[in-house]
GROMACS .gro file of C-alpha atoms in nm:
model
  411
    1MET     CA    1   3.014 -29.209  11.617
    2LYS     CA    2   3.020 -28.918  11.464
    3ASN     CA    3   3.415 -28.878  11.442
    4GLN     CA    4   3.354 -29.269  11.262
    5SER     CA    5   3.154 -29.108  10.989
    6ILE     CA    6   3.328 -28.817  10.894
    7THR     CA    7   3.685 -29.055  10.882
    8ASN     CA    8   3.488 -29.242  10.662
    9ASN     CA    9   3.390 -28.942  10.447
   10ILE     CA   10   3.723 -28.813  10.432
   11ASP     CA   11   3.894 -28.713  10.058
   12TRP     CA   12   4.095 -29.035  10.007
   13ILE     CA   13   4.172 -28.856   9.628
   14SER     CA   14   4.296 -28.601   9.752
   15ILE     CA   15   4.484 -28.734   9.983
   16ILE     CA   16   4.660 -28.982   9.727
   17ILE     CA   17   4.741 -28.717   9.519
   18TYR     CA   18   4.862 -28.486   9.777
   19ALA     CA   19   5.113 -28.813   9.953
   20LEU     CA   20   5.190 -28.887   9.572
   21LEU     CA   21   5.345 -28.501   9.535
   22VAL     CA   22   5.531 -28.512   9.877
   23ILE     CA   23   5.687 -28.771   9.786
   24LEU     CA   24   5.824 -28.729   9.428
   25GLY     CA   25   5.935 -28.364   9.599
   26TRP     CA   26   6.093 -28.530   9.856
   27LEU     CA   27   6.284 -28.776   9.586
   28ASN     CA   28   6.396 -28.452   9.348
   29ILE     CA   29   6.496 -28.250   9.674
   30TYR     CA   30   6.701 -28.579   9.702
   31SER     CA   31   6.847 -28.593   9.372
   32SER     CA   32   6.902 -28.193   9.387
   33SER     CA   33   7.111 -28.219   9.706
   34LEU     CA   34   7.309 -28.427   9.675
   35SER     CA   35   7.601 -28.243   9.480
   36SER     CA   36   7.598 -27.965   9.719
   37MET     CA   37   7.687 -28.176  10.038
   38GLU     CA   38   7.413 -27.992  10.178
   39ASP     CA   39   7.161 -28.197  10.481
   40THR     CA   40   6.869 -28.059  10.252
   41TYR     CA   41   6.692 -28.364  10.182
   42GLU     CA   42   6.734 -28.527  10.573
   43LYS     CA   43   6.609 -28.184  10.688
   44GLN     CA   44   6.285 -28.220  10.463
   45LEU     CA   45   6.219 -28.568  10.551
   46ILE     CA   46   6.202 -28.438  10.916
   47PHE     CA   47   5.929 -28.207  10.764
   48ILE     CA   48   5.769 -28.471  10.601
   49VAL     CA   49   5.777 -28.670  10.942
   50LEU     CA   50   5.610 -28.370  11.174
   51THR     CA   51   5.344 -28.355  10.911
   52ILE     CA   52   5.215 -28.649  10.980
   53PRO     CA   53   5.084 -28.553  11.307
   54LEU     CA   54   4.975 -28.227  11.192
   55ILE     CA   55   4.747 -28.347  10.947
   56PHE     CA   56   4.541 -28.595  11.280
   57VAL     CA   57   4.548 -28.250  11.468
   58VAL     CA   58   4.396 -28.030  11.175
   59LEU     CA   59   4.115 -28.349  11.122
   60SER     CA   60   4.097 -28.393  11.440
   61VAL     CA   61   3.975 -28.050  11.543
   62ASP     CA   62   3.604 -28.013  11.503
   63GLY     CA   63   3.519 -27.806  11.170
   64LYS     CA   64   3.319 -27.587  11.322
   65PHE     CA   65   3.612 -27.457  11.499
   66TYR     CA   66   3.759 -27.312  11.166
   67GLU     CA   67   3.416 -27.075  11.087
   68LYS     CA   68   3.408 -26.953  11.504
   69TYR     CA   69   3.741 -26.877  11.555
   70ALA     CA   70   3.804 -26.769  11.120
   71SER     CA   71   3.919 -26.392  11.237
   72ILE     CA   72   4.070 -26.486  11.622
   73ILE     CA   73   4.297 -26.672  11.374
   74PHE     CA   74   4.328 -26.376  11.105
   75GLY     CA   75   4.417 -26.181  11.364
   76ILE     CA   76   4.690 -26.390  11.524
   77SER     CA   77   4.875 -26.426  11.139
   78LEU     CA   78   4.890 -26.046  11.102
   79LEU     CA   79   5.048 -26.026  11.460
   80THR     CA   80   5.301 -26.300  11.364
   81LEU     CA   81   5.350 -26.107  11.064
   82ALA     CA   82   5.392 -25.807  11.207
   83GLY     CA   83   5.653 -25.909  11.498
   84LEU     CA   84   5.902 -25.988  11.161
   85PHE     CA   85   5.971 -25.624  11.196
   86LEU     CA   86   6.131 -25.662  11.507
   87PHE     CA   87   6.210 -26.028  11.588
   88GLY     CA   88   6.218 -26.150  11.220
   89LYS     CA   89   6.558 -26.304  11.091
   90THR     CA   90   6.744 -26.136  10.794
   91ILE     CA   91   6.828 -26.404  10.527
   92ALA     CA   92   6.930 -26.288  10.175
   93GLY     CA   93   6.820 -26.003  10.239
   94GLN     CA   94   6.451 -26.067  10.315
   95ARG     CA   95   6.315 -26.071  10.666
   96CYS     CA   96   6.097 -26.355  10.661
   97TRP     CA   97   6.170 -26.492  10.919
   98TYR     CA   98   6.137 -26.654  11.312
   99ALA     CA   99   6.448 -26.849  11.408
  100ILE     CA  100   6.368 -27.163  11.669
  101GLY     CA  101   6.731 -27.289  11.720
  102SER     CA  102   6.885 -27.453  11.428
  103PHE     CA  103   6.536 -27.410  11.199
  104THR     CA  104   6.341 -27.096  11.080
  105ILE     CA  105   5.931 -27.015  11.046
  106GLN     CA  106   5.814 -26.814  10.781
  107PRO     CA  107   5.492 -26.699  10.919
  108SER     CA  108   5.380 -26.583  10.554
  109GLU     CA  109   5.348 -26.920  10.479
  110PHE     CA  110   5.076 -26.981  10.691
  111ALA     CA  111   4.934 -26.632  10.683
  112LYS     CA  112   4.765 -26.794  10.312
  113ALA     CA  113   4.513 -27.000  10.491
  114ALA     CA  114   4.426 -26.789  10.785
  115THR     CA  115   4.349 -26.458  10.468
  116ALA     CA  116   4.109 -26.718  10.317
  117LEU     CA  117   3.983 -26.846  10.639
  118ALA     CA  118   3.913 -26.475  10.696
  119LEU     CA  119   3.780 -26.383  10.379
  120ALA     CA  120   3.511 -26.725  10.407
  121LYS     CA  121   3.427 -26.607  10.711
  122TYR     CA  122   3.347 -26.252  10.582
  123LEU     CA  123   3.147 -26.365  10.241
  124SER     CA  124   2.973 -26.607  10.413
  125ASP     CA  125   2.794 -26.367  10.667
  126THR     CA  126   2.423 -26.358  10.523
  127GLN     CA  127   2.423 -25.943  10.518
  128ILE     CA  128   2.705 -25.992  10.255
  129ASN     CA  129   2.624 -25.864   9.955
  130LEU     CA  130   2.935 -25.807   9.673
  131LYS     CA  131   2.724 -25.548   9.474
  132ASP     CA  132   2.726 -25.261   9.792
  133VAL     CA  133   3.081 -25.056   9.692
  134ALA     CA  134   3.091 -25.081  10.118
  135ARG     CA  135   3.146 -25.399  10.159
  136GLN     CA  136   3.333 -25.470   9.804
  137TRP     CA  137   3.634 -25.215  10.013
  138GLN     CA  138   3.587 -25.423  10.333
  139ALA     CA  139   3.661 -25.753  10.150
  140LEU     CA  140   3.942 -25.606   9.977
  141ALA     CA  141   4.089 -25.477  10.294
  142ILE     CA  142   4.070 -25.869  10.427
  143ILE     CA  143   4.322 -25.952  10.095
  144ILE     CA  144   4.523 -25.602  10.120
  145LEU     CA  145   4.629 -25.626  10.512
  146PRO     CA  146   4.880 -25.950  10.516
  147ILE     CA  147   5.001 -25.761  10.176
  148LEU     CA  148   5.066 -25.453  10.320
  149LEU     CA  149   5.303 -25.663  10.554
  150ILE     CA  150   5.449 -25.857  10.361
  151LEU     CA  151   5.588 -25.668  10.099
  152PRO     CA  152   5.798 -25.456  10.294
  153GLN     CA  153   5.999 -25.759  10.372
  154PRO     CA  154   6.060 -25.757  10.140
  155ASP     CA  155   5.886 -26.039   9.930
  156PRO     CA  156   5.715 -25.972   9.666
  157GLY     CA  157   5.650 -26.364   9.602
  158SER     CA  158   5.432 -26.430   9.841
  159ALA     CA  159   5.238 -26.065   9.855
  160LEU     CA  160   5.149 -26.207   9.456
  161ILE     CA  161   4.971 -26.467   9.549
  162TYR     CA  162   4.713 -26.306   9.749
  163SER     CA  163   4.648 -26.147   9.382
  164ILE     CA  164   4.461 -26.439   9.368
  165PHE     CA  165   4.173 -26.352   9.649
  166ILE     CA  166   3.964 -26.142   9.329
  167ILE     CA  167   3.900 -26.391   9.175
  168VAL     CA  168   3.711 -26.552   9.407
  169LEU     CA  169   3.574 -26.264   9.508
  170TYR     CA  170   3.429 -26.216   9.144
  171ARG     CA  171   3.330 -26.586   9.201
  172GLU     CA  172   3.140 -26.445   9.488
  173GLY     CA  173   2.988 -26.179   9.338
  174LEU     CA  174   3.209 -25.890   9.301
  175PRO     CA  175   3.178 -25.683   9.000
  176SER     CA  176   3.370 -25.821   8.676
  177TRP     CA  177   3.529 -25.488   8.595
  178TYR     CA  178   3.718 -25.479   8.904
  179VAL     CA  179   3.918 -25.860   8.728
  180TRP     CA  180   3.896 -25.677   8.422
  181THR     CA  181   4.068 -25.378   8.536
  182GLY     CA  182   4.349 -25.540   8.678
  183PHE     CA  183   4.385 -25.742   8.391
  184VAL     CA  184   4.401 -25.420   8.141
  185THR     CA  185   4.666 -25.284   8.398
  186ILE     CA  186   4.889 -25.496   8.472
  187PHE     CA  187   4.895 -25.545   8.059
  188LEU     CA  188   4.904 -25.142   7.967
  189PHE     CA  189   5.199 -25.205   8.234
  190VAL     CA  190   5.354 -25.418   8.059
  191LEU     CA  191   5.350 -25.312   7.685
  192THR     CA  192   5.484 -24.997   7.744
  193LEU     CA  193   5.812 -25.153   7.912
  194VAL     CA  194   5.796 -25.265   7.537
  195LEU     CA  195   5.720 -24.951   7.335
  196GLU     CA  196   5.679 -24.592   7.338
  197PRO     CA  197   5.408 -24.447   7.596
  198GLN     CA  198   5.275 -24.226   7.272
  199TYR     CA  199   5.233 -24.611   7.102
  200VAL     CA  200   5.060 -24.728   7.394
  201ILE     CA  201   4.794 -24.438   7.442
  202LEU     CA  202   4.701 -24.390   7.064
  203ILE     CA  203   4.661 -24.844   7.088
  204ALA     CA  204   4.463 -24.737   7.336
  205LEU     CA  205   4.227 -24.433   7.215
  206ALA     CA  206   4.213 -24.684   6.878
  207VAL     CA  207   4.046 -24.985   7.071
  208LEU     CA  208   3.818 -24.710   7.282
  209ILE     CA  209   3.711 -24.600   6.925
  210MET     CA  210   3.609 -24.901   6.829
  211VAL     CA  211   3.451 -24.969   7.170
  212HIS     CA  212   3.256 -24.645   7.113
  213PHE     CA  213   3.129 -24.713   6.774
  214LYS     CA  214   3.009 -25.060   6.790
  215SER     CA  215   2.852 -24.976   7.159
  216ARG     CA  216   2.433 -24.884   7.111
  217LEU     CA  217   2.463 -24.601   7.409
  218ALA     CA  218   2.729 -24.459   7.177
  219ASP     CA  219   2.666 -24.061   7.262
  220ARG     CA  220   2.590 -24.217   7.652
  221ASN     CA  221   2.919 -24.308   7.671
  222ILE     CA  222   3.184 -24.048   7.514
  223ILE     CA  223   3.190 -23.846   7.854
  224LEU     CA  224   3.287 -24.222   7.960
  225SER     CA  225   3.526 -24.304   7.684
  226SER     CA  226   3.713 -23.994   7.761
  227ILE     CA  227   3.788 -24.061   8.088
  228LEU     CA  228   3.925 -24.394   8.069
  229LEU     CA  229   4.170 -24.224   7.768
  230VAL     CA  230   4.279 -23.945   8.054
  231LEU     CA  231   4.323 -24.243   8.298
  232ILE     CA  232   4.502 -24.452   8.060
  233SER     CA  233   4.695 -24.183   7.947
  234GLY     CA  234   4.795 -24.080   8.289
  235PHE     CA  235   4.908 -24.447   8.392
  236VAL     CA  236   5.086 -24.478   8.074
  237LEU     CA  237   5.361 -24.179   8.150
  238SER     CA  238   5.338 -24.291   8.482
  239VAL     CA  239   5.502 -24.674   8.382
  240ASP     CA  240   5.866 -24.512   8.360
  241TYR     CA  241   5.867 -24.343   8.645
  242VAL     CA  242   5.726 -24.653   8.857
  243PHE     CA  243   5.954 -24.860   8.678
  244ASP     CA  244   6.253 -24.675   8.742
  245ASN     CA  245   6.238 -24.520   9.085
  246ILE     CA  246   6.001 -24.791   9.266
  247PHE     CA  247   6.115 -25.120   9.119
  248LYS     CA  248   6.475 -25.264   9.337
  249GLN     CA  249   6.734 -25.308   9.063
  250HIS     CA  250   6.698 -25.624   9.036
  251HIS     CA  251   6.333 -25.624   8.959
  252ARG     CA  252   6.440 -25.410   8.643
  253ASP     CA  253   6.704 -25.618   8.525
  254ARG     CA  254   6.480 -25.923   8.554
  255PHE     CA  255   6.150 -25.710   8.354
  256ASN     CA  256   6.427 -25.611   8.089
  257ILE     CA  257   6.637 -25.969   8.068
  258LEU     CA  258   6.243 -26.169   8.075
  259LEU     CA  259   6.161 -25.866   7.769
  260GLY     CA  260   6.419 -25.951   7.516
  261LYS     CA  261   6.563 -25.574   7.627
  262THR     CA  262   6.888 -25.735   7.800
  263VAL     CA  263   7.068 -26.001   7.812
  264ASP     CA  264   7.303 -26.129   8.101
  265MET     CA  265   7.344 -26.487   8.068
  266LYS     CA  266   7.586 -26.458   8.373
  267GLY     CA  267   7.451 -26.265   8.566
  268ILE     CA  268   7.073 -26.151   8.676
  269GLY     CA  269   6.974 -26.365   8.416
  270TYR     CA  270   7.222 -26.754   8.507
  271ASN     CA  271   6.930 -26.921   8.710
  272THR     CA  272   6.724 -26.841   8.464
  273ASN     CA  273   6.932 -26.973   8.148
  274GLN     CA  274   7.041 -27.268   8.335
  275SER     CA  275   6.712 -27.396   8.469
  276GLU     CA  276   6.601 -27.379   8.057
  277ILE     CA  277   6.911 -27.540   7.959
  278ALA     CA  278   6.868 -27.798   8.223
  279ILE     CA  279   6.510 -27.812   8.163
  280GLY     CA  280   6.554 -27.857   7.760
  281SER     CA  281   6.867 -28.115   7.814
  282GLY     CA  282   6.585 -28.365   7.963
  283GLY     CA  283   6.430 -28.473   7.645
  284TRP     CA  284   6.160 -28.639   7.635
  285LEU     CA  285   6.229 -28.889   7.872
  286GLY     CA  286   6.465 -28.765   8.038
  287LYS     CA  287   6.799 -28.842   8.192
  288GLY     CA  288   6.690 -29.030   8.469
  289PHE     CA  289   6.646 -29.047   8.837
  290LEU     CA  290   7.025 -28.865   8.947
  291GLU     CA  291   7.214 -28.908   8.596
  292GLY     CA  292   7.097 -28.539   8.559
  293THR     CA  293   7.428 -28.337   8.443
  294GLN     CA  294   7.309 -27.992   8.476
  295THR     CA  295   7.162 -28.107   8.851
  296LYS     CA  296   7.508 -28.291   8.939
  297GLY     CA  297   7.729 -28.056   8.830
  298GLY     CA  298   7.469 -27.786   9.053
  299PHE     CA  299   7.460 -27.517   8.802
  300VAL     CA  300   7.151 -27.388   8.905
  301PRO     CA  301   7.136 -27.191   9.205
  302GLU     CA  302   6.840 -27.252   9.466
  303GLN     CA  303   6.754 -27.603   9.246
  304HIS     CA  304   6.575 -27.776   9.565
  305THR     CA  305   6.381 -27.437   9.628
  306ASP     CA  306   6.217 -27.228   9.382
  307TYR     CA  307   6.433 -27.386   9.106
  308ILE     CA  308   6.290 -27.772   9.232
  309PHE     CA  309   6.070 -27.837   8.842
  310THR     CA  310   6.455 -27.825   8.724
  311THR     CA  311   6.488 -28.134   8.840
  312VAL     CA  312   6.193 -28.287   8.673
  313GLY     CA  313   6.243 -28.202   8.356
  314GLU     CA  314   6.597 -28.292   8.343
  315GLU     CA  315   6.577 -28.619   8.502
  316TRP     CA  316   6.196 -28.702   8.417
  317GLY     CA  317   6.173 -28.557   8.077
  318PHE     CA  318   5.860 -28.442   7.939
  319ALA     CA  319   5.634 -28.715   8.017
  320GLY     CA  320   5.790 -28.677   8.381
  321SER     CA  321   5.726 -28.332   8.380
  322LEU     CA  322   5.330 -28.368   8.205
  323VAL     CA  323   5.254 -28.652   8.522
  324VAL     CA  324   5.354 -28.387   8.780
  325ILE     CA  325   5.161 -28.093   8.603
  326ALA     CA  326   4.832 -28.393   8.550
  327LEU     CA  327   4.922 -28.440   8.971
  328PHE     CA  328   4.849 -28.061   9.032
  329ALA     CA  329   4.570 -28.035   8.779
  330GLY     CA  330   4.409 -28.334   8.901
  331LEU     CA  331   4.369 -28.197   9.281
  332LEU     CA  332   4.301 -27.892   9.190
  333LEU     CA  333   3.972 -27.980   8.987
  334ARG     CA  334   3.928 -28.185   9.282
  335ILE     CA  335   3.946 -27.916   9.546
  336ILE     CA  336   3.694 -27.697   9.285
  337TYR     CA  337   3.452 -28.017   9.238
  338LEU     CA  338   3.465 -28.054   9.652
  339ALA     CA  339   3.374 -27.671   9.638
  340GLU     CA  340   3.126 -27.730   9.454
  341ARG     CA  341   2.893 -27.918   9.642
  342GLN     CA  342   2.946 -27.806  10.001
  343LYS     CA  343   2.651 -27.746  10.183
  344THR     CA  344   2.738 -27.394  10.333
  345LYS     CA  345   2.880 -27.111  10.155
  346PHE     CA  346   3.182 -27.102  10.425
  347SER     CA  347   3.337 -27.419  10.321
  348ARG     CA  348   3.295 -27.288   9.945
  349VAL     CA  349   3.452 -26.971   9.954
  350TYR     CA  350   3.786 -27.159  10.226
  351GLY     CA  351   3.725 -27.432   9.887
  352TYR     CA  352   3.779 -27.161   9.669
  353CYS     CA  353   4.052 -26.982   9.836
  354VAL     CA  354   4.260 -27.348   9.870
  355ALA     CA  355   4.256 -27.412   9.513
  356GLY     CA  356   4.381 -27.069   9.391
  357ILE     CA  357   4.610 -27.045   9.651
  358LEU     CA  358   4.760 -27.401   9.499
  359PHE     CA  359   4.686 -27.290   9.170
  360MET     CA  360   4.907 -26.968   9.201
  361HIS     CA  361   5.186 -27.133   9.322
  362PHE     CA  362   5.170 -27.404   9.059
  363PHE     CA  363   5.186 -27.180   8.769
  364VAL     CA  364   5.392 -26.924   8.885
  365ASN     CA  365   5.699 -27.152   8.966
  366ILE     CA  366   5.695 -27.303   8.669
  367ALA     CA  367   5.590 -27.015   8.444
  368MET     CA  368   5.941 -26.862   8.631
  369VAL     CA  369   6.146 -27.140   8.569
  370VAL     CA  370   6.078 -27.192   8.191
  371GLY     CA  371   6.145 -26.842   8.139
  372ILE     CA  372   5.801 -26.687   8.051
  373PHE     CA  373   5.718 -26.503   8.407
  374PRO     CA  374   6.046 -26.289   8.635
  375THR     CA  375   6.225 -26.493   8.896
  376ILE     CA  376   6.015 -26.386   9.174
  377GLY     CA  377   6.024 -26.636   9.400
  378VAL     CA  378   5.712 -26.868   9.466
  379PRO     CA  379   5.762 -27.229   9.573
  380LEU     CA  380   5.618 -27.484   9.410
  381PRO     CA  381   5.344 -27.653   9.662
  382PHE     CA  382   5.466 -27.947   9.833
  383PHE     CA  383   5.799 -27.996   9.596
  384SER     CA  384   6.001 -27.723   9.715
  385TYR     CA  385   6.255 -27.749  10.040
  386GLY     CA  386   6.086 -27.610  10.292
  387GLY     CA  387   5.943 -27.679  10.652
  388SER     CA  388   5.690 -27.405  10.666
  389GLY     CA  389   5.619 -27.478  10.330
  390LEU     CA  390   5.516 -27.763  10.302
  391TRP     CA  391   5.325 -27.732  10.662
  392GLY     CA  392   5.180 -27.408  10.499
  393PHE     CA  393   5.050 -27.566  10.188
  394THR     CA  394   4.940 -27.931  10.405
  395ILE     CA  395   4.738 -27.705  10.667
  396LEU     CA  396   4.553 -27.490  10.423
  397LEU     CA  397   4.475 -27.790  10.239
  398PHE     CA  398   4.363 -28.064  10.500
  399ILE     CA  399   4.116 -27.770  10.691
  400PHE     CA  400   3.929 -27.772  10.382
  401ILE     CA  401   3.953 -28.191  10.303
  402LYS     CA  402   3.785 -28.133  10.693
  403MET     CA  403   3.507 -27.926  10.562
  404ASP     CA  404   3.408 -28.192  10.332
  405ALA     CA  405   3.490 -28.446  10.531
  406ASN     CA  406   3.207 -28.277  10.789
  407LYS     CA  407   2.980 -28.172  10.557
  408VAL     CA  408   2.736 -28.543  10.665
  409ASN     CA  409   2.641 -28.285  10.970
  410GLU     CA  410   2.581 -27.970  10.809
  411TRP     CA  411   2.212 -27.900  10.718
   0.00000   0.00000   0.00000
């Protein structure tokens, strides 16, 4: 009787949107694969079929299991990431996969759900107060550990996704200066790549002077303002060194192209240029399913993976792209709505983690494809080709759907 009540309380709105995205994703993979003579659409169909029993397994497990064993799941996830350095398969210079016959598994796709569970478990402890500095760093350590294992693979795209957990921490009480520091750091870094360091320091000085004189505690803030100026100056002066010596050449090239400092339509900027042409050629209503000339001509590399949205833009046009974006937005808003009505902090925090991860993938991927973000290798959820990505996102989402269905048994 208990299982029946949980089944009846499953959020079918989220499941319907999920199913629509998966179906639309496969149709676009099918279209983008026809010209390449590859069987990617057939493999993706196998992945989709295998997803069905996976969903039943996730939903059949008791909701409390995920909370009780969150730390163990997280620990196993870290071990699978660390094991890549010994047993991983290198593809295109990245050691991100385990090879199982002709198939590969990417553990970083599953580590996102494991990290979300671990973070929710930690924050749901009754003794946790994120105003405490020690607790702040313990929570940040949960986020940083998988990043440290993913970055050397190297997979900066997957590592970037974990930054969204800072917003979840902020939602649960992390002081706002952490978030503002992150945004300001990114802004100063990019601004320094555009302007000379001395001009950036002068801009920072002008802003601090305005803030200083507008503050009611001006006399007390002079020391703080001076310290901030020194820290900002040191950071700004270090940007060129970091950019030239720590960033790899292809990362520098992508930033330079994005910022308009370099024009390279045939080299490193080829992917972005071709994706912009493909999307722009779709017009309002698109060229029609299987009628995209850029898609059929194979002009956009990796179109069935990271650049799958170019097929949407070319063949379905602005209207079709808007439908896809609306479906993603609807799913994200639905998850946030469900998270807010959870009866336990664990479920609420996990729900926000799910929304954050999906949002980061969605935003970064589309921003990358339309040329307002550097090419970094972030797949579009439920659309991009790959079994690990599809299964990872499915597990991530359906664990939360199970938690939401189980809330009728929570007190």
